[in-house]
């Protein structure tokens, strides 16, 4: 069974803090993704990575950065958290070369910035 | 630009009914389409994945169909149960890297 884990289920941070969200997958997947989910806006892609040290901007990268130093770990960084970054953050992974190319999600981190 | 739409946004049915959730997409150049389930406050669970060359996939009481030429997919749930209550999301894969474009979801309530 594929497992995608996220470091925290709930997180409360103050405005201006630097925030790290960690995601780890155990299936040797090449691709990893960070989404945020907001009511009425659905899931929106922040960043994705298709290999170690490689990253691509998604649809809403502003205010975020990412790090992928090891294949199994993909970190999302909020350099200076703001209240409009309060959201549910979902990490996902998928293979490139092996069918069926399913995308597997972690349980999510609900971040509140006060 | 690929857009994915799900109708209806919400659905309430009595237990035991068969139901269909709809998903449409604007660009037929997709790698695959995936249906997910999301329980309140939780992550996404993959239900079914249909490759672009396939017409349907089945898993238990769930059946998903894909008509690429018309840009439509349906998720059929047979003999619905209260435990099926959740939000159902469809997403299309648009590149080799696995990037998904999501619909807004249909929130299903099955009443006992």
PDB file of C-alpha atoms in Angstrom:
ATOM      1  CA  UNK A   1       0.000   0.000   0.000  1.00  0.00           C
ATOM      2  CA  UNK A   2       1.234   3.429  -0.934  1.00  0.00           C
ATOM      3  CA  UNK A   3       1.666   5.695   2.001  1.00  0.00           C
ATOM      4  CA  UNK A   4       1.919   9.465   1.916  1.00  0.00           C
ATOM      5  CA  UNK A   5       2.395  11.064   5.290  1.00  0.00           C
ATOM      6  CA  UNK A   6       2.349  14.693   6.329  1.00  0.00           C
ATOM      7  CA  UNK A   7       4.160  15.946   9.379  1.00  0.00           C
ATOM      8  CA  UNK A   8       1.191  17.586  11.094  1.00  0.00           C
ATOM      9  CA  UNK A   9      -2.586  17.298  10.914  1.00  0.00           C
ATOM     10  CA  UNK A  10      -3.196  20.665  12.520  1.00  0.00           C
ATOM     11  CA  UNK A  11      -0.888  23.647  12.786  1.00  0.00           C
ATOM     12  CA  UNK A  12      -1.371  27.130  14.221  1.00  0.00           C
ATOM     13  CA  UNK A  13       1.198  29.801  13.384  1.00  0.00           C
ATOM     14  CA  UNK A  14       1.501  33.539  13.784  1.00  0.00           C
ATOM     15  CA  UNK A  15       1.700  36.066  10.959  1.00  0.00           C
ATOM     16  CA  UNK A  16       5.275  36.485   9.790  1.00  0.00           C
ATOM     17  CA  UNK A  17       6.523  33.117  11.003  1.00  0.00           C
ATOM     18  CA  UNK A  18       8.405  30.786   8.698  1.00  0.00           C
ATOM     19  CA  UNK A  19       6.427  27.570   8.310  1.00  0.00           C
ATOM     20  CA  UNK A  20       7.597  24.166   7.084  1.00  0.00           C
ATOM     21  CA  UNK A  21       5.156  21.496   5.938  1.00  0.00           C
ATOM     22  CA  UNK A  22       6.745  18.113   5.365  1.00  0.00           C
ATOM     23  CA  UNK A  23       5.537  15.297   3.149  1.00  0.00           C
ATOM     24  CA  UNK A  24       7.034  11.810   2.837  1.00  0.00           C
ATOM     25  CA  UNK A  25       6.074   8.987   0.472  1.00  0.00           C
ATOM     26  CA  UNK A  26       7.294   5.408   0.637  1.00  0.00           C
ATOM     27  CA  UNK A  27       6.705   4.188  -2.934  1.00  0.00           C
ATOM     28  CA  UNK A  28       9.748   5.610  -4.720  1.00  0.00           C
ATOM     29  CA  UNK A  29       7.511   7.915  -6.772  1.00  0.00           C
ATOM     30  CA  UNK A  30       9.197  10.439  -9.011  1.00  0.00           C
ATOM     31  CA  UNK A  31       6.464  13.091  -8.814  1.00  0.00           C
ATOM     32  CA  UNK A  32       5.312  14.948  -5.742  1.00  0.00           C
ATOM     33  CA  UNK A  33       2.782  17.753  -5.407  1.00  0.00           C
ATOM     34  CA  UNK A  34       1.553  20.363  -2.991  1.00  0.00           C
ATOM     35  CA  UNK A  35      -2.044  21.606  -3.214  1.00  0.00           C
ATOM     36  CA  UNK A  36      -4.127  23.892  -1.108  1.00  0.00           C
ATOM     37  CA  UNK A  37      -7.861  23.442  -0.739  1.00  0.00           C
ATOM     38  CA  UNK A  38     -10.261  26.249   0.078  1.00  0.00           C
ATOM     39  CA  UNK A  39     -14.062  26.296   0.170  1.00  0.00           C
ATOM     40  CA  UNK A  40     -15.461  27.401  -3.152  1.00  0.00           C
ATOM     41  CA  UNK A  41     -12.054  27.319  -4.845  1.00  0.00           C
ATOM     42  CA  UNK A  42     -11.366  23.593  -4.814  1.00  0.00           C
ATOM     43  CA  UNK A  43      -7.858  22.158  -4.985  1.00  0.00           C
ATOM     44  CA  UNK A  44      -5.205  24.376  -6.483  1.00  0.00           C
ATOM     45  CA  UNK A  45      -1.678  23.283  -7.305  1.00  0.00           C
ATOM     46  CA  UNK A  46       1.055  25.272  -5.559  1.00  0.00           C
ATOM     47  CA  UNK A  47       4.236  23.488  -6.670  1.00  0.00           C
ATOM     48  CA  UNK A  48       5.257  20.121  -7.960  1.00  0.00           C
ATOM     49  CA  UNK A  49       8.480  18.222  -8.381  1.00  0.00           C
ATOM     50  CA  UNK A  50       9.274  15.510 -10.924  1.00  0.00           C
ATOM     51  CA  UNK A  51      12.703  14.617  -9.584  1.00  0.00           C
ATOM     52  CA  UNK A  52      15.109  15.317  -6.766  1.00  0.00           C
ATOM     53  CA  UNK A  53      16.098  18.977  -6.713  1.00  0.00           C
ATOM     54  CA  UNK A  54      13.644  19.716  -9.536  1.00  0.00           C
ATOM     55  CA  UNK A  55      10.596  21.883  -9.027  1.00  0.00           C
ATOM     56  CA  UNK A  56       7.939  23.525 -11.117  1.00  0.00           C
ATOM     57  CA  UNK A  57       5.498  26.262 -10.226  1.00  0.00           C
ATOM     58  CA  UNK A  58       1.874  25.344 -10.150  1.00  0.00           C
ATOM     59  CA  UNK A  59      -1.060  27.697 -10.414  1.00  0.00           C
ATOM     60  CA  UNK A  60      -0.566  29.651  -7.170  1.00  0.00           C
ATOM     61  CA  UNK A  61       3.134  29.633  -6.167  1.00  0.00           C
ATOM     62  CA  UNK A  62       3.263  33.162  -4.743  1.00  0.00           C
ATOM     63  CA  UNK A  63       4.266  33.234  -1.098  1.00  0.00           C
ATOM     64  CA  UNK A  64       5.530  29.651  -1.146  1.00  0.00           C
ATOM     65  CA  UNK A  65       8.735  27.792  -1.892  1.00  0.00           C
ATOM     66  CA  UNK A  66       9.588  24.095  -1.921  1.00  0.00           C
ATOM     67  CA  UNK A  67      12.517  21.805  -1.325  1.00  0.00           C
ATOM     68  CA  UNK A  68      13.190  18.292  -2.549  1.00  0.00           C
ATOM     69  CA  UNK A  69      16.573  17.072  -1.401  1.00  0.00           C
ATOM     70  CA  UNK A  70      15.590  13.399  -1.289  1.00  0.00           C
ATOM     71  CA  UNK A  71      13.231  11.489  -3.534  1.00  0.00           C
ATOM     72  CA  UNK A  72      10.862  10.531  -0.742  1.00  0.00           C
ATOM     73  CA  UNK A  73      10.511  13.960   0.865  1.00  0.00           C
ATOM     74  CA  UNK A  74       8.931  17.157  -0.448  1.00  0.00           C
ATOM     75  CA  UNK A  75       8.720  20.215   1.777  1.00  0.00           C
ATOM     76  CA  UNK A  76       6.506  23.258   1.401  1.00  0.00           C
ATOM     77  CA  UNK A  77       7.824  26.461   2.938  1.00  0.00           C
ATOM     78  CA  UNK A  78       5.896  29.577   3.799  1.00  0.00           C
ATOM     79  CA  UNK A  79       8.663  32.167   4.102  1.00  0.00           C
ATOM     80  CA  UNK A  80       6.508  34.654   6.027  1.00  0.00           C
ATOM     81  CA  UNK A  81       3.089  33.283   6.856  1.00  0.00           C
ATOM     82  CA  UNK A  82       0.075  35.492   6.247  1.00  0.00           C
ATOM     83  CA  UNK A  83      -3.556  35.093   7.247  1.00  0.00           C
ATOM     84  CA  UNK A  84      -4.591  34.442   3.640  1.00  0.00           C
ATOM     85  CA  UNK A  85      -2.489  31.281   3.758  1.00  0.00           C
ATOM     86  CA  UNK A  86      -4.855  29.743   6.260  1.00  0.00           C
ATOM     87  CA  UNK A  87      -6.008  26.651   4.418  1.00  0.00           C
ATOM     88  CA  UNK A  88      -5.935  22.885   4.113  1.00  0.00           C
ATOM     89  CA  UNK A  89      -2.672  21.734   2.520  1.00  0.00           C
ATOM     90  CA  UNK A  90      -2.568  18.413   0.720  1.00  0.00           C
ATOM     91  CA  UNK A  91       0.496  16.566  -0.483  1.00  0.00           C
ATOM     92  CA  UNK A  92       0.391  13.918  -3.204  1.00  0.00           C
ATOM     93  CA  UNK A  93       2.728  11.632  -5.111  1.00  0.00           C
ATOM     94  CA  UNK A  94       2.554   9.648  -8.329  1.00  0.00           C
ATOM     95  CA  UNK A  95       4.843   7.546 -10.498  1.00  0.00           C
ATOM     96  CA  UNK A  96       5.968   8.624 -13.937  1.00  0.00           C
ATOM     97  CA  UNK A  97       7.107   5.419 -15.525  1.00  0.00           C
ATOM     98  CA  UNK A  98       4.880   2.796 -13.950  1.00  0.00           C
ATOM     99  CA  UNK A  99       1.181   2.489 -14.704  1.00  0.00           C
ATOM    100  CA  UNK A 100      -1.469   3.145 -13.573  1.00  0.00           C
ATOM    101  CA  UNK A 101      -0.084   6.610 -12.801  1.00  0.00           C
ATOM    102  CA  UNK A 102      -2.453   7.105  -9.924  1.00  0.00           C
ATOM    103  CA  UNK A 103      -1.971  10.074  -7.661  1.00  0.00           C
ATOM    104  CA  UNK A 104      -1.958   9.279  -3.931  1.00  0.00           C
ATOM    105  CA  UNK A 105      -2.755  11.860  -1.297  1.00  0.00           C
ATOM    106  CA  UNK A 106      -1.693  12.405   2.265  1.00  0.00           C
ATOM    107  CA  UNK A 107      -4.194  13.135   5.065  1.00  0.00           C
ATOM    108  CA  UNK A 108      -3.733  16.906   4.838  1.00  0.00           C
ATOM    109  CA  UNK A 109      -2.499  19.634   7.170  1.00  0.00           C
ATOM    110  CA  UNK A 110      -4.969  22.235   8.325  1.00  0.00           C
ATOM    111  CA  UNK A 111      -2.936  25.401   8.817  1.00  0.00           C
ATOM    112  CA  UNK A 112      -4.297  28.404  10.665  1.00  0.00           C
ATOM    113  CA  UNK A 113      -2.331  31.654  10.571  1.00  0.00           C
ATOM    114  CA  UNK A 114      -3.359  34.173  13.217  1.00  0.00           C
TER     115      UNK A 114
ATOM    116  CA  UNK B   1      -6.691  25.874 -20.697  1.00  0.00           C
ATOM    117  CA  UNK B   2      -8.185  22.704 -19.256  1.00  0.00           C
ATOM    118  CA  UNK B   3     -11.217  23.231 -17.032  1.00  0.00           C
ATOM    119  CA  UNK B   4     -13.064  20.566 -15.095  1.00  0.00           C
ATOM    120  CA  UNK B   5     -16.660  20.997 -13.995  1.00  0.00           C
ATOM    121  CA  UNK B   6     -18.772  18.845 -11.716  1.00  0.00           C
ATOM    122  CA  UNK B   7     -22.519  19.020 -11.586  1.00  0.00           C
ATOM    123  CA  UNK B   8     -24.384  19.059  -9.293  1.00  0.00           C
ATOM    124  CA  UNK B   9     -22.442  20.734  -6.500  1.00  0.00           C
ATOM    125  CA  UNK B  10     -24.550  18.921  -3.913  1.00  0.00           C
ATOM    126  CA  UNK B  11     -26.879  15.934  -3.959  1.00  0.00           C
ATOM    127  CA  UNK B  12     -29.113  14.359  -1.335  1.00  0.00           C
ATOM    128  CA  UNK B  13     -30.678  10.950  -1.885  1.00  0.00           C
ATOM    129  CA  UNK B  14     -32.434   8.318   0.246  1.00  0.00           C
ATOM    130  CA  UNK B  15     -30.536   5.178   1.103  1.00  0.00           C
ATOM    131  CA  UNK B  16     -30.715   2.466  -1.542  1.00  0.00           C
ATOM    132  CA  UNK B  17     -30.945   4.720  -4.568  1.00  0.00           C
ATOM    133  CA  UNK B  18     -28.654   4.398  -7.545  1.00  0.00           C
ATOM    134  CA  UNK B  19     -27.063   7.699  -8.492  1.00  0.00           C
ATOM    135  CA  UNK B  20     -24.807   9.315 -11.071  1.00  0.00           C
ATOM    136  CA  UNK B  21     -22.251  12.052 -10.544  1.00  0.00           C
ATOM    137  CA  UNK B  22     -21.112  14.019 -13.558  1.00  0.00           C
ATOM    138  CA  UNK B  23     -17.755  15.427 -14.558  1.00  0.00           C
ATOM    139  CA  UNK B  24     -16.936  17.331 -17.726  1.00  0.00           C
ATOM    140  CA  UNK B  25     -13.632  18.645 -19.083  1.00  0.00           C
ATOM    141  CA  UNK B  26     -12.888  21.074 -21.884  1.00  0.00           C
ATOM    142  CA  UNK B  27      -9.779  19.547 -23.505  1.00  0.00           C
ATOM    143  CA  UNK B  28      -9.910  15.903 -24.595  1.00  0.00           C
ATOM    144  CA  UNK B  29      -6.088  15.578 -24.580  1.00  0.00           C
ATOM    145  CA  UNK B  30      -5.835  13.845 -21.216  1.00  0.00           C
ATOM    146  CA  UNK B  31      -3.690  10.981 -19.931  1.00  0.00           C
ATOM    147  CA  UNK B  32      -6.289   9.683 -17.525  1.00  0.00           C
ATOM    148  CA  UNK B  33      -9.156  10.666 -15.241  1.00  0.00           C
ATOM    149  CA  UNK B  34      -9.299   9.885 -11.556  1.00  0.00           C
ATOM    150  CA  UNK B  35     -12.243   9.914  -9.141  1.00  0.00           C
ATOM    151  CA  UNK B  36     -11.573  10.646  -5.479  1.00  0.00           C
ATOM    152  CA  UNK B  37     -13.567  10.626  -2.298  1.00  0.00           C
ATOM    153  CA  UNK B  38     -12.986  13.129   0.487  1.00  0.00           C
ATOM    154  CA  UNK B  39     -14.504  12.899   3.948  1.00  0.00           C
ATOM    155  CA  UNK B  40     -14.894  16.147   5.922  1.00  0.00           C
ATOM    156  CA  UNK B  41     -11.549  17.481   7.109  1.00  0.00           C
ATOM    157  CA  UNK B  42      -9.632  14.599   5.578  1.00  0.00           C
ATOM    158  CA  UNK B  43      -7.379  13.934   2.630  1.00  0.00           C
ATOM    159  CA  UNK B  44      -8.386  12.371  -0.694  1.00  0.00           C
ATOM    160  CA  UNK B  45      -8.880   8.674  -1.273  1.00  0.00           C
ATOM    161  CA  UNK B  46      -8.555   7.403  -4.819  1.00  0.00           C
ATOM    162  CA  UNK B  47     -11.637   5.459  -5.952  1.00  0.00           C
ATOM    163  CA  UNK B  48     -11.121   4.733  -9.626  1.00  0.00           C
ATOM    164  CA  UNK B  49      -8.710   5.668 -12.369  1.00  0.00           C
ATOM    165  CA  UNK B  50      -9.577   5.419 -16.060  1.00  0.00           C
ATOM    166  CA  UNK B  51      -6.796   5.545 -18.608  1.00  0.00           C
ATOM    167  CA  UNK B  52      -7.439   7.642 -21.699  1.00  0.00           C
ATOM    168  CA  UNK B  53      -7.724   4.473 -23.805  1.00  0.00           C
ATOM    169  CA  UNK B  54     -10.370   2.922 -21.535  1.00  0.00           C
ATOM    170  CA  UNK B  55     -14.130   3.406 -21.476  1.00  0.00           C
ATOM    171  CA  UNK B  56     -14.935   2.367 -17.915  1.00  0.00           C
ATOM    172  CA  UNK B  57     -13.655   0.976 -14.634  1.00  0.00           C
ATOM    173  CA  UNK B  58     -15.527  -0.815 -11.885  1.00  0.00           C
ATOM    174  CA  UNK B  59     -14.849  -1.340  -8.215  1.00  0.00           C
ATOM    175  CA  UNK B  60     -17.573  -2.905  -6.106  1.00  0.00           C
ATOM    176  CA  UNK B  61     -20.667  -0.689  -6.241  1.00  0.00           C
ATOM    177  CA  UNK B  62     -18.812   2.001  -8.173  1.00  0.00           C
ATOM    178  CA  UNK B  63     -18.567   2.302 -11.932  1.00  0.00           C
ATOM    179  CA  UNK B  64     -16.803   5.133 -13.719  1.00  0.00           C
ATOM    180  CA  UNK B  65     -17.116   5.805 -17.426  1.00  0.00           C
ATOM    181  CA  UNK B  66     -15.090   8.005 -19.738  1.00  0.00           C
ATOM    182  CA  UNK B  67     -16.064   9.523 -23.077  1.00  0.00           C
ATOM    183  CA  UNK B  68     -13.014  11.495 -24.150  1.00  0.00           C
ATOM    184  CA  UNK B  69     -14.498  12.798 -27.378  1.00  0.00           C
ATOM    185  CA  UNK B  70     -17.368  14.507 -25.562  1.00  0.00           C
ATOM    186  CA  UNK B  71     -15.258  15.462 -22.547  1.00  0.00           C
ATOM    187  CA  UNK B  72     -17.400  13.619 -20.012  1.00  0.00           C
ATOM    188  CA  UNK B  73     -17.076  11.143 -17.201  1.00  0.00           C
ATOM    189  CA  UNK B  74     -19.692   9.733 -14.869  1.00  0.00           C
ATOM    190  CA  UNK B  75     -19.403   7.992 -11.526  1.00  0.00           C
ATOM    191  CA  UNK B  76     -22.255   5.579 -10.917  1.00  0.00           C
ATOM    192  CA  UNK B  77     -22.932   4.476  -7.348  1.00  0.00           C
ATOM    193  CA  UNK B  78     -25.272   1.531  -6.967  1.00  0.00           C
ATOM    194  CA  UNK B  79     -27.486   0.942  -3.927  1.00  0.00           C
ATOM    195  CA  UNK B  80     -26.205   3.983  -2.051  1.00  0.00           C
ATOM    196  CA  UNK B  81     -25.526   3.766   1.691  1.00  0.00           C
ATOM    197  CA  UNK B  82     -25.167   6.443   4.409  1.00  0.00           C
ATOM    198  CA  UNK B  83     -21.458   5.597   4.508  1.00  0.00           C
ATOM    199  CA  UNK B  84     -21.176   6.872   0.929  1.00  0.00           C
ATOM    200  CA  UNK B  85     -21.816  10.408   2.192  1.00  0.00           C
ATOM    201  CA  UNK B  86     -18.751  12.450   1.257  1.00  0.00           C
ATOM    202  CA  UNK B  87     -17.459  14.848  -1.368  1.00  0.00           C
ATOM    203  CA  UNK B  88     -16.555  13.252  -4.687  1.00  0.00           C
ATOM    204  CA  UNK B  89     -13.922  14.880  -6.838  1.00  0.00           C
ATOM    205  CA  UNK B  90     -12.888  14.139 -10.377  1.00  0.00           C
ATOM    206  CA  UNK B  91      -9.532  15.152 -11.791  1.00  0.00           C
ATOM    207  CA  UNK B  92      -7.860  14.851 -15.175  1.00  0.00           C
ATOM    208  CA  UNK B  93      -4.162  14.243 -15.699  1.00  0.00           C
ATOM    209  CA  UNK B  94      -2.818  16.606 -18.320  1.00  0.00           C
ATOM    210  CA  UNK B  95       0.889  15.796 -18.533  1.00  0.00           C
ATOM    211  CA  UNK B  96       3.445  13.053 -18.107  1.00  0.00           C
ATOM    212  CA  UNK B  97       4.455  14.507 -14.753  1.00  0.00           C
ATOM    213  CA  UNK B  98       1.064  13.682 -13.311  1.00  0.00           C
ATOM    214  CA  UNK B  99      -0.289  17.197 -12.815  1.00  0.00           C
ATOM    215  CA  UNK B 100      -4.008  16.972 -12.092  1.00  0.00           C
ATOM    216  CA  UNK B 101      -6.751  19.499 -12.771  1.00  0.00           C
ATOM    217  CA  UNK B 102      -9.601  19.108 -10.303  1.00  0.00           C
ATOM    218  CA  UNK B 103     -13.298  19.797 -10.455  1.00  0.00           C
ATOM    219  CA  UNK B 104     -14.989  21.547  -7.554  1.00  0.00           C
ATOM    220  CA  UNK B 105     -16.566  18.355  -6.312  1.00  0.00           C
ATOM    221  CA  UNK B 106     -20.056  17.032  -5.615  1.00  0.00           C
ATOM    222  CA  UNK B 107     -21.068  16.723  -1.977  1.00  0.00           C
ATOM    223  CA  UNK B 108     -23.261  13.677  -1.550  1.00  0.00           C
ATOM    224  CA  UNK B 109     -25.557  13.013   1.375  1.00  0.00           C
ATOM    225  CA  UNK B 110     -27.257   9.636   1.626  1.00  0.00           C
ATOM    226  CA  UNK B 111     -30.085   9.703   4.142  1.00  0.00           C
ATOM    227  CA  UNK B 112     -30.978   6.572   6.123  1.00  0.00           C
TER     228      UNK B 112
END
